[in-house]
CSV table of C-alpha atoms and ligand atoms in Angstrom, one decimal:
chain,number,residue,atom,x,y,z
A,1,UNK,CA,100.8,78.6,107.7
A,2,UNK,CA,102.2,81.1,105.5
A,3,UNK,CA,101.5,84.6,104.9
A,4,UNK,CA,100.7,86.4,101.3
A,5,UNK,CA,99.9,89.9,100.9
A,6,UNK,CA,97.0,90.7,99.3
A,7,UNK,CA,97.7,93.8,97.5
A,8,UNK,CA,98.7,95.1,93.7
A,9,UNK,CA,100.5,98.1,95.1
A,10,UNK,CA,103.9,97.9,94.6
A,11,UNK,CA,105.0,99.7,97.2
A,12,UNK,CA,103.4,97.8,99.8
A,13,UNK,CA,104.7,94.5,98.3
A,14,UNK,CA,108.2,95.6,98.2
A,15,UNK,CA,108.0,96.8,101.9
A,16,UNK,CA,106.1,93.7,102.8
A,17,UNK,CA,108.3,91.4,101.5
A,18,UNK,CA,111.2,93.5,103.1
A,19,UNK,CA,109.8,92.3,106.7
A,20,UNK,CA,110.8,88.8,105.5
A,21,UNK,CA,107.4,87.2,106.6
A,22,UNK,CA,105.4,87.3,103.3
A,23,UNK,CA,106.1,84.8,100.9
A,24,UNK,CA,103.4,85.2,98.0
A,25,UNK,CA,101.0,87.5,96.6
A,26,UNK,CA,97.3,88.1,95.9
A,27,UNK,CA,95.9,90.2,93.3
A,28,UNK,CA,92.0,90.6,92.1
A,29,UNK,CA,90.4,92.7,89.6
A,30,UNK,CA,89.4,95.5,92.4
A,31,UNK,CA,93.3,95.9,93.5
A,32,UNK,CA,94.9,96.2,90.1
A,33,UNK,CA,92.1,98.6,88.8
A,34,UNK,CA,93.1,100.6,91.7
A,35,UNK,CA,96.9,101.1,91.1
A,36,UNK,CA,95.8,102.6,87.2
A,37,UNK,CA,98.6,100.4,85.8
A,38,UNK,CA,99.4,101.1,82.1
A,39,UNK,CA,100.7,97.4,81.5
A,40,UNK,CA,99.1,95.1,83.8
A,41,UNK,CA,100.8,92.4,82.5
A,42,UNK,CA,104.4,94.0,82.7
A,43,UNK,CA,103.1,95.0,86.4
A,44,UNK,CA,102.1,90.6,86.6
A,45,UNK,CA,105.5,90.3,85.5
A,46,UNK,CA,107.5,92.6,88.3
A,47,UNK,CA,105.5,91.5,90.6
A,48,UNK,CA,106.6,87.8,90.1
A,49,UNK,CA,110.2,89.2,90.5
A,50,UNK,CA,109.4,90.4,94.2
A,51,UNK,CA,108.8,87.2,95.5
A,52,UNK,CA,109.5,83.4,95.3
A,53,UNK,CA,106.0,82.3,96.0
A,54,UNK,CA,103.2,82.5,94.1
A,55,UNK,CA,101.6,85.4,92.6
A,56,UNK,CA,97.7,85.2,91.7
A,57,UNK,CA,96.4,87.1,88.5
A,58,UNK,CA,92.6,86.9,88.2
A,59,UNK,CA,91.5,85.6,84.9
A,60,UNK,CA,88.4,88.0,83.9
A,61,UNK,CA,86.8,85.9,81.3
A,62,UNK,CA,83.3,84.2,82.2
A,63,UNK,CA,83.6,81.7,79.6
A,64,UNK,CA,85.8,78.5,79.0
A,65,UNK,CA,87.6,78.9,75.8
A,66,UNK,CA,88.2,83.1,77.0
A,67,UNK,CA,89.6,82.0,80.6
A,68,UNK,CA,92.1,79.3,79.1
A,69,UNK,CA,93.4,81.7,77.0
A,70,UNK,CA,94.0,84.6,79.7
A,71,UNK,CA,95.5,81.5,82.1
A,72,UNK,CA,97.7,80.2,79.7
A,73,UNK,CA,98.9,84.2,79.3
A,74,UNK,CA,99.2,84.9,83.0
A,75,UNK,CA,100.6,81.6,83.3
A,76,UNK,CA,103.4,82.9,80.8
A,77,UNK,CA,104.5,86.1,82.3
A,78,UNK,CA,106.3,84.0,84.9
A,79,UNK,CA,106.8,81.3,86.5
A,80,UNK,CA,105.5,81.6,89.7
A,81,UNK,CA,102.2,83.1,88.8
A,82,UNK,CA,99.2,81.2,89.6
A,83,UNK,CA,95.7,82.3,87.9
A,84,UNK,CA,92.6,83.0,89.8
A,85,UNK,CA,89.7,81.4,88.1
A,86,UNK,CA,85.8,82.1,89.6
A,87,UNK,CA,84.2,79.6,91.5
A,88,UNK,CA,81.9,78.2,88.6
A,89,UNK,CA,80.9,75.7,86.8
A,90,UNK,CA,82.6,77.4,83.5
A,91,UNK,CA,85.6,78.5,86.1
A,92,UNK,CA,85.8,74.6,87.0
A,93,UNK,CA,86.1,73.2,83.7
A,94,UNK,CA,89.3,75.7,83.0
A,95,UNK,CA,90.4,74.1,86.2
A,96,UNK,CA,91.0,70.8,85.5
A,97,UNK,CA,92.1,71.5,81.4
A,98,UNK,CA,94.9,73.9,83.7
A,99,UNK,CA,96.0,71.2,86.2
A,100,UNK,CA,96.3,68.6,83.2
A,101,UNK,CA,98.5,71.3,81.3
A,102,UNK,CA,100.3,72.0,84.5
A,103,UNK,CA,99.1,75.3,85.7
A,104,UNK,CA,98.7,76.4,89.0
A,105,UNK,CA,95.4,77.9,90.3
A,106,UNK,CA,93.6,79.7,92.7
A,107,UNK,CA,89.5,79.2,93.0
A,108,UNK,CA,88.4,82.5,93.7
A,109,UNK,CA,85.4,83.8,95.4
A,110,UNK,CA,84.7,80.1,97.5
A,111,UNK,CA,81.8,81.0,100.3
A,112,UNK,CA,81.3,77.5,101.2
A,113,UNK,CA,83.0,74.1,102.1
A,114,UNK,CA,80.4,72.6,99.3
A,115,UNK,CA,82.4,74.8,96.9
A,116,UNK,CA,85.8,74.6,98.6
A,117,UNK,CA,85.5,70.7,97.5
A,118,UNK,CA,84.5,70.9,93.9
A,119,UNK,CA,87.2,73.4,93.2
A,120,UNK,CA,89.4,70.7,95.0
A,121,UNK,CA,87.9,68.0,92.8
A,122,UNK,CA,88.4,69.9,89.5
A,123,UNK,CA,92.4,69.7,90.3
A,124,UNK,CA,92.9,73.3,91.9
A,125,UNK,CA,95.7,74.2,93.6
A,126,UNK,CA,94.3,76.5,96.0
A,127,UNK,CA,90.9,77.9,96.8
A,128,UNK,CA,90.8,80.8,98.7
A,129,UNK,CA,87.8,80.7,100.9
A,130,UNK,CA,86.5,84.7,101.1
A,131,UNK,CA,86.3,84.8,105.5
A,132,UNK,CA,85.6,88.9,105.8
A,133,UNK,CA,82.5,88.9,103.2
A,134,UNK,CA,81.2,86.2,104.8
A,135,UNK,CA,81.3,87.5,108.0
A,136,UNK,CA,80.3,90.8,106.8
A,137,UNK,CA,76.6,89.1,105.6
A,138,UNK,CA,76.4,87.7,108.8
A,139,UNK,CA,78.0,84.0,108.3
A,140,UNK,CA,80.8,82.9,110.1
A,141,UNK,CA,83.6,82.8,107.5
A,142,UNK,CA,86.1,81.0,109.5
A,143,UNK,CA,83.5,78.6,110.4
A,144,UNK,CA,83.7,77.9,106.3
A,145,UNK,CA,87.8,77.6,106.2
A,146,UNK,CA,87.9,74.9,109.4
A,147,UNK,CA,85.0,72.5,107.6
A,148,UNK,CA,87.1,73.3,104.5
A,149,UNK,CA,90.1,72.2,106.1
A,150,UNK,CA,88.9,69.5,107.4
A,151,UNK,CA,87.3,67.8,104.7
A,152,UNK,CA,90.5,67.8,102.5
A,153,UNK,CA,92.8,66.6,105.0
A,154,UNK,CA,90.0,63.6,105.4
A,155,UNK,CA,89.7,63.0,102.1
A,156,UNK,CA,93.2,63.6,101.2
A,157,UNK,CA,92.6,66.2,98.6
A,158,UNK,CA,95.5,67.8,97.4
A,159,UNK,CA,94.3,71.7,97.0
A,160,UNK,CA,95.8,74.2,99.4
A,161,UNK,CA,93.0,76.2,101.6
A,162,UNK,CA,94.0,80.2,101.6
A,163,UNK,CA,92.0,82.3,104.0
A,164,UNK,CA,91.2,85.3,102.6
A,165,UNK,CA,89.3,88.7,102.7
A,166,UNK,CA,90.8,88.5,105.9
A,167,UNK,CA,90.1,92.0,107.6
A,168,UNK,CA,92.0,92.2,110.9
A,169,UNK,CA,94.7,90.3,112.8
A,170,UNK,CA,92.4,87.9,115.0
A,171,UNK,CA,91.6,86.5,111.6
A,172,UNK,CA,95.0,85.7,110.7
A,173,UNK,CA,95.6,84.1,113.9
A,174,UNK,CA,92.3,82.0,114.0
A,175,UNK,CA,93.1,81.0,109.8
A,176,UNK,CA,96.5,79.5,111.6
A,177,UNK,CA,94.4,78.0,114.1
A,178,UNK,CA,92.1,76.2,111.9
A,179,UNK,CA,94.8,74.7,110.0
A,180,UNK,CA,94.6,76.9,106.9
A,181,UNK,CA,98.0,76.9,104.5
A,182,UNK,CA,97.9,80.3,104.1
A,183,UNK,CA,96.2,83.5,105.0
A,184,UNK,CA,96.4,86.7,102.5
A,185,UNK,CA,96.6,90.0,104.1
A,186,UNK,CA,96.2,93.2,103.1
A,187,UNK,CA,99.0,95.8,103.8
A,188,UNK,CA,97.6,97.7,106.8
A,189,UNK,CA,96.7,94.0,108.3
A,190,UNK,CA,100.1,93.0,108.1
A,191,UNK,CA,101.0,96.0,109.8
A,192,UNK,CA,98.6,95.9,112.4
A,193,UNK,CA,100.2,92.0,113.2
A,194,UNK,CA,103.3,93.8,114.1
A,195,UNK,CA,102.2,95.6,117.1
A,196,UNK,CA,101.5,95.2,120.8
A,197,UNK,CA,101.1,98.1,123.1
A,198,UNK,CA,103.5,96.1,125.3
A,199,UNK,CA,106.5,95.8,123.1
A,200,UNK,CA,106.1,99.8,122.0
A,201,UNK,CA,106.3,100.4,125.8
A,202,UNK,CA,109.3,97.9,126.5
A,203,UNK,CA,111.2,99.6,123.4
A,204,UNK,CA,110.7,102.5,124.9
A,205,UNK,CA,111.7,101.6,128.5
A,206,UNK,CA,114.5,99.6,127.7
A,207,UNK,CA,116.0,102.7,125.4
A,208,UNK,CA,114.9,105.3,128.6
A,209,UNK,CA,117.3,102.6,130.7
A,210,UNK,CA,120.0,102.0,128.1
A,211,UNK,CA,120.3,106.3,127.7
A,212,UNK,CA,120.4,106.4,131.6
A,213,UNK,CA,123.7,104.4,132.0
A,214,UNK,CA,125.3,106.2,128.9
A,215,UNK,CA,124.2,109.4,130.4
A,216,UNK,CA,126.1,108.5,133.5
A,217,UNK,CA,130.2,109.7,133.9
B,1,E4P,C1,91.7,87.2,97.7
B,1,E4P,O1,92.6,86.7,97.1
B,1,E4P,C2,91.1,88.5,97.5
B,1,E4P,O2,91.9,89.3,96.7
B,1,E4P,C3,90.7,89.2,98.7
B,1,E4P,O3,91.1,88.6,99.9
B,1,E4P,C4,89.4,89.8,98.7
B,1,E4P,O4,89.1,90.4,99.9
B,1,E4P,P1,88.1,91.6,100.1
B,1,E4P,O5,86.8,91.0,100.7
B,1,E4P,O6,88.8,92.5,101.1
B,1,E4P,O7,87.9,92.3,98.8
């Protein structure tokens, strides 16, 4: 499984991507309002520079005709960005005009395996099941990404399944378990998969130790 971080902060992408375990990024509407960018498509663009792997830019059009147009636009920027489309029927039908002009994207806001496989069947190249919302109405969002999984490896359906709103680091570890691609993490996730109580307290004996000897004549 690999690791994206799900973030438009900068910051956090170029220190993410610095740890050597993130190999994509995930953007939505929310994250990029929140870092007040002045170009967002010159931030799409430097983005794209940080990482080999894909970059998602969400497409905010409702209609057809409107979301082709942003795609083909994100899609331009760079070559490694993928656009985020909505999980709907207008979202769908972008899908498969995108996959026949060869454009990669990522079906956004999937709350169900029933949805997981019509985004598959439009021609998407991911679809990134939403695990923390649905947990946080009371459903079992990981529940969603192993029928999810499941079902395209038995069918043989090509779309990649991303777990995401992932919230804290048992989710990473059961998206892995259930066989997803990739799980997108947010910053302070990613940071939080880093540590053990155990390995701050052998750090800390083993330099205690290491001093002793040196300390010695
Ligand atoms: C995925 O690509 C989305 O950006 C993200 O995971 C949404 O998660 P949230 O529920 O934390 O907003």
């Amino acid at each position: 499984m690999r690791l994206y971080v799900d973030t438009a902060n900068l910051k956090e992408i170029r220190e993410a991507v610095s740890w050597g375990v993130v190999s994509g990024v995930t953007t939505n509407p929310t994250l990029v309002a929140r870092e007040k960018f002045a170009d967002f498509h010159a931030a799409v663009r430097e983005i794209a520079g940080m990482v080999e792997g894909p970059v998602s830019a969400e497409a905010v059009s409702l209609e057809t005709p409107a979301m082709l147009d942003e795609a083909r636009t994100l899609a331009g920027l760079a070559p490694n960005v993928m656009v985020k489309i909505p999980m709907t029927p207008a979202g769908l039908r972008a899908v498969r005009q995108l996959a026949a002009e060869g454009i990669a994207t990522n079906v956004t806001l999937v709350f169900s395996a029933a949805q997981a496989l019509l985004a598959a069947l439009a021609g998407a190249t991911c679809v990134s099941v939403f695990v923390g919302r649905l947990d946080d109405a009371g459903h079992d969002g990981m529940e969603v990404v192993r029928e999810t999984v499941e079902i395209f490896e038995r069918h043989a359906l090509d779309a990649q399944v991303i777990a995401a709103s992932i919230r804290h680091p048992l989710h990473v570890v059961q998206a892995a378990l259930a066989g997803a691609d990739v799980a997108t993490v947010p910053f302070k996730v990613l940071e939080q998969l880093f540590r053990h109580p155990l390995t701050d307290q052998g750090i800390e004996r083993f330099l205690a130790d290491w001093q002793e000897l040196a300390a010695k004549p």
